[in-house]
XYZ file of N, CA and C in Angstrom:
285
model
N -54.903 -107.031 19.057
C -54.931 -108.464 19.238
C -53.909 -108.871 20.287
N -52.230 -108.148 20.240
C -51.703 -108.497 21.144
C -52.046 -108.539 22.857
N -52.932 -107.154 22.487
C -53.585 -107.058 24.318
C -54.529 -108.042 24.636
N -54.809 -109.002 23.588
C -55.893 -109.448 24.676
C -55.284 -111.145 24.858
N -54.291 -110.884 24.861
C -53.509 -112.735 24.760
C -53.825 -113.888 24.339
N -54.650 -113.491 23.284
C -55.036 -114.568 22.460
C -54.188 -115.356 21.301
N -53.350 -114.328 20.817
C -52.556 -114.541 19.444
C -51.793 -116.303 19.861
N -51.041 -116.466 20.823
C -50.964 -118.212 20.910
C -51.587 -119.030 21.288
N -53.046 -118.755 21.621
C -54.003 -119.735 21.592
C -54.460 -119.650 19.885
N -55.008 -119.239 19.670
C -55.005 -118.949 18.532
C -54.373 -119.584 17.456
N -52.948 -119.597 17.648
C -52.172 -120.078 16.496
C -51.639 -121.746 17.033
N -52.486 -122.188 17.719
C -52.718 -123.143 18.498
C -53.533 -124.478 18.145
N -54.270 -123.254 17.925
C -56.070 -123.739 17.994
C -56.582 -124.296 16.151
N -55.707 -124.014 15.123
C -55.945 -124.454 13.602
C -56.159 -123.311 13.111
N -56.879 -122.738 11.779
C -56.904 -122.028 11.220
C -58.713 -121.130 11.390
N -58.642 -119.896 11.240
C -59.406 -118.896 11.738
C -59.320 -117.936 10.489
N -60.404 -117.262 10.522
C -60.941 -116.172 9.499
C -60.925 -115.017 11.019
N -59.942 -113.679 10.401
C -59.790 -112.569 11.201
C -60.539 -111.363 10.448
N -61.751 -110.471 10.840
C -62.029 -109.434 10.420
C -61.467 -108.373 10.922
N -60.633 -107.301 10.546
C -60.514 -106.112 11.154
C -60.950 -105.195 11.141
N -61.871 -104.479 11.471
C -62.886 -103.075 11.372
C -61.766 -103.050 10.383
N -62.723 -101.769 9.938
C -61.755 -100.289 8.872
C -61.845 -99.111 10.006
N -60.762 -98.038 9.671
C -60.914 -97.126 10.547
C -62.675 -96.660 10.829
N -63.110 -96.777 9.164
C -64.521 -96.243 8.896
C -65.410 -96.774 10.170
N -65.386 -98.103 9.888
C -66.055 -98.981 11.182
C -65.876 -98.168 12.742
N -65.100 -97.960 13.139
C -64.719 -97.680 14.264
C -65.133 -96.456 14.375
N -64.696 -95.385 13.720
C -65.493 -94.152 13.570
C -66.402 -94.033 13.939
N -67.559 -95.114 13.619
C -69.029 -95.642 13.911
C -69.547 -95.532 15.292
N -68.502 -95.987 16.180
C -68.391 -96.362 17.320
C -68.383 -95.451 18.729
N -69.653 -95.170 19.574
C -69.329 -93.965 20.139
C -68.134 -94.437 20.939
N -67.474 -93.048 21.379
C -66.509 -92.479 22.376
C -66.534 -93.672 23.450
N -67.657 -93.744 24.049
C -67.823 -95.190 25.731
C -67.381 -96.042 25.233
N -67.727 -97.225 23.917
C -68.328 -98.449 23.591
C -66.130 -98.414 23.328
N -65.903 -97.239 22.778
C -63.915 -97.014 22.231
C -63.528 -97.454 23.923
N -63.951 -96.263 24.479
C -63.074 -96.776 26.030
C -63.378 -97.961 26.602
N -64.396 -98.513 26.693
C -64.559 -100.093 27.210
C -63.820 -100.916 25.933
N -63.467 -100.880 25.151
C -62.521 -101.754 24.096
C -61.375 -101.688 24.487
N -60.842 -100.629 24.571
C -59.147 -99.790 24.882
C -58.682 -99.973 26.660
N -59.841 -100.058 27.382
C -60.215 -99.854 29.005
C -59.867 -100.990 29.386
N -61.006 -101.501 29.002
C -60.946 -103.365 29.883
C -60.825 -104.727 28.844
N -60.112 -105.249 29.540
C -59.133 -106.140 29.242
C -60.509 -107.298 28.797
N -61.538 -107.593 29.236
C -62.800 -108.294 28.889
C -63.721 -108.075 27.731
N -63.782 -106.799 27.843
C -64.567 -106.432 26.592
C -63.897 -106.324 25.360
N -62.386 -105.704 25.224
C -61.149 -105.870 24.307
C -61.290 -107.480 24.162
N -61.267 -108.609 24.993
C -61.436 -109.852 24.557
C -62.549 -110.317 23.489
N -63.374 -109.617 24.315
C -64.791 -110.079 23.421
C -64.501 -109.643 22.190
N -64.818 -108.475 22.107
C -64.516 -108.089 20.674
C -63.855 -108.035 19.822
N -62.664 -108.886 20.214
C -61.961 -109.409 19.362
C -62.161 -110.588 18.683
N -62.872 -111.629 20.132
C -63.477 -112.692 19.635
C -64.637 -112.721 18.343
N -65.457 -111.659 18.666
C -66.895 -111.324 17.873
C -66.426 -111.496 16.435
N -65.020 -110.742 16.472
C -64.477 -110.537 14.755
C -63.656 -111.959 14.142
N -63.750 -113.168 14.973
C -62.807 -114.128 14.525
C -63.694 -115.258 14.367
N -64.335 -116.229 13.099
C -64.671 -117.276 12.843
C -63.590 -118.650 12.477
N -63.772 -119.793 13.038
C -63.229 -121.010 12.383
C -63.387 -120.857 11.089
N -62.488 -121.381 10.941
C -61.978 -121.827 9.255
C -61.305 -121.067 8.565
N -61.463 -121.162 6.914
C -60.525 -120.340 6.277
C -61.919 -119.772 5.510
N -62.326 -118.633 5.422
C -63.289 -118.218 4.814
C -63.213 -117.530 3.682
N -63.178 -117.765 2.747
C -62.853 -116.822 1.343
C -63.459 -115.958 0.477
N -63.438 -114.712 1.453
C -64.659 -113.757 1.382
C -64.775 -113.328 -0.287
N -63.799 -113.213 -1.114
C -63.424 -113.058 -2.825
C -64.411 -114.116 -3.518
N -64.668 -114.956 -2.847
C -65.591 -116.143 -3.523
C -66.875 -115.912 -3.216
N -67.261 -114.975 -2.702
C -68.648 -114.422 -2.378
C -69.199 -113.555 -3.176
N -70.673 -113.899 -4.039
C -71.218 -113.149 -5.073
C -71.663 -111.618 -3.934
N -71.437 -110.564 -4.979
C -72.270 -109.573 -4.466
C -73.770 -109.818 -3.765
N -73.636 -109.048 -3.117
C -75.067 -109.457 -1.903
C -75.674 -110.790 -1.656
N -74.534 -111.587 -1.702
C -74.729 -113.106 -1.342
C -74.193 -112.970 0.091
N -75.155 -113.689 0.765
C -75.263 -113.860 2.347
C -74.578 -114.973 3.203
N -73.837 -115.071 4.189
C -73.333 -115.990 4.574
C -73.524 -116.205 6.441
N -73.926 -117.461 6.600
C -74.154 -117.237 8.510
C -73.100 -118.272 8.646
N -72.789 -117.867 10.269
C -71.475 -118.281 10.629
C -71.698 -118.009 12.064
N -70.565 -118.468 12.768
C -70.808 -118.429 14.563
C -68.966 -118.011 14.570
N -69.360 -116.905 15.586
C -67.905 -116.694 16.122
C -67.460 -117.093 17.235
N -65.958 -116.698 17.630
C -65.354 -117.705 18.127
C -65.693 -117.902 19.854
N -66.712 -116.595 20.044
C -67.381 -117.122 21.099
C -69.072 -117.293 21.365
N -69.312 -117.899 20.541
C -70.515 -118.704 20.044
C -71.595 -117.915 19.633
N -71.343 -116.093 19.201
C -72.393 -115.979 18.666
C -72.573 -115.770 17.042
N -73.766 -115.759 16.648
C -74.280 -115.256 15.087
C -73.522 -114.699 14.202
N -73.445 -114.844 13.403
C -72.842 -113.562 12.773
C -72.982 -113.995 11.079
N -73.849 -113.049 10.354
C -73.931 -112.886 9.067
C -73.005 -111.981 8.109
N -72.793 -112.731 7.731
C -72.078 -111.757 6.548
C -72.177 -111.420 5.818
N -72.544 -110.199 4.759
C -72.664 -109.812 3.322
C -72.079 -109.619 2.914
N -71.946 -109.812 1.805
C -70.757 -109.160 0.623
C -71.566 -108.510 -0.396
N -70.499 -107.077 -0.498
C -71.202 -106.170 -1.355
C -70.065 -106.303 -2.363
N -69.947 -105.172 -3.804
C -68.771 -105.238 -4.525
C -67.822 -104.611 -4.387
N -68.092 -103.652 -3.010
C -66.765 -103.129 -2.517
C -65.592 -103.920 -0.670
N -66.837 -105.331 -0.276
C -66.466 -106.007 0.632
C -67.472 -105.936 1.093
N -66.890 -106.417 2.564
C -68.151 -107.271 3.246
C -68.797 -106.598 4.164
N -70.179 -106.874 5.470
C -70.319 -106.367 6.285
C -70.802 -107.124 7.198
N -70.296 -107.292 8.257
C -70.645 -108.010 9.308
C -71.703 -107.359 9.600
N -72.956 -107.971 9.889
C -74.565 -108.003 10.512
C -74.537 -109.052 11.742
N -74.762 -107.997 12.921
C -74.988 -109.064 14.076
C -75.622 -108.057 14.877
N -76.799 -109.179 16.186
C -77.446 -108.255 16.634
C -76.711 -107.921 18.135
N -75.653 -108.551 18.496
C -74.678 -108.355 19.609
C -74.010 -107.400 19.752
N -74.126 -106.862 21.100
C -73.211 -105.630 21.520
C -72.492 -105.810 22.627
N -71.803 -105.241 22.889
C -70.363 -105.536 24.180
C -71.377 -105.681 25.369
């Protein structure tokens, strides 16, 4: 988050719901899609953005496999599920 100079806009801007992959997540992720995150300073933006919604979202208050849509903080889709071990971001966007 620090690389992509968002953190004082951000704490600027009101209150925000932050997802952070799990290592698991990332794992997921081929080798290219890691170096364009880690690489460039644009796509590290984006995808940081992808993981941050307005508001305060209180994912604990979400029934198992109860569904939630939402827009991130740079205007796209993003569904959320909650299972009984957490959640999973569903979106059809890629870097």
């Amino acid at each position: 988050m620090a690389n992509t100079h968002l953190s004082l806009w951000l704490f600027s801007k009101g209150t925000f719901t932050l997802f952070a992959p799990s290592d698991e997540a990332f794992s997921l992720l081929s080798g290219s899609i890691l170096d364009e995150i880690e690489n460039q300073p644009g796509k590290r933006k984006k995808f940081v953005l992808r993981h941050i919604v307005p508001g305060n979202l209180l994912i604990g208050g979400l029934a198992p496999y109860q569904e939630l849509t939402t827009s991130t903080l740079d205007g796209k889709k993003l569904d959320i599920v909650a299972y009984s071990n957490g959640v999973s971001l569903e979106s059809p966007f890629v870097l």
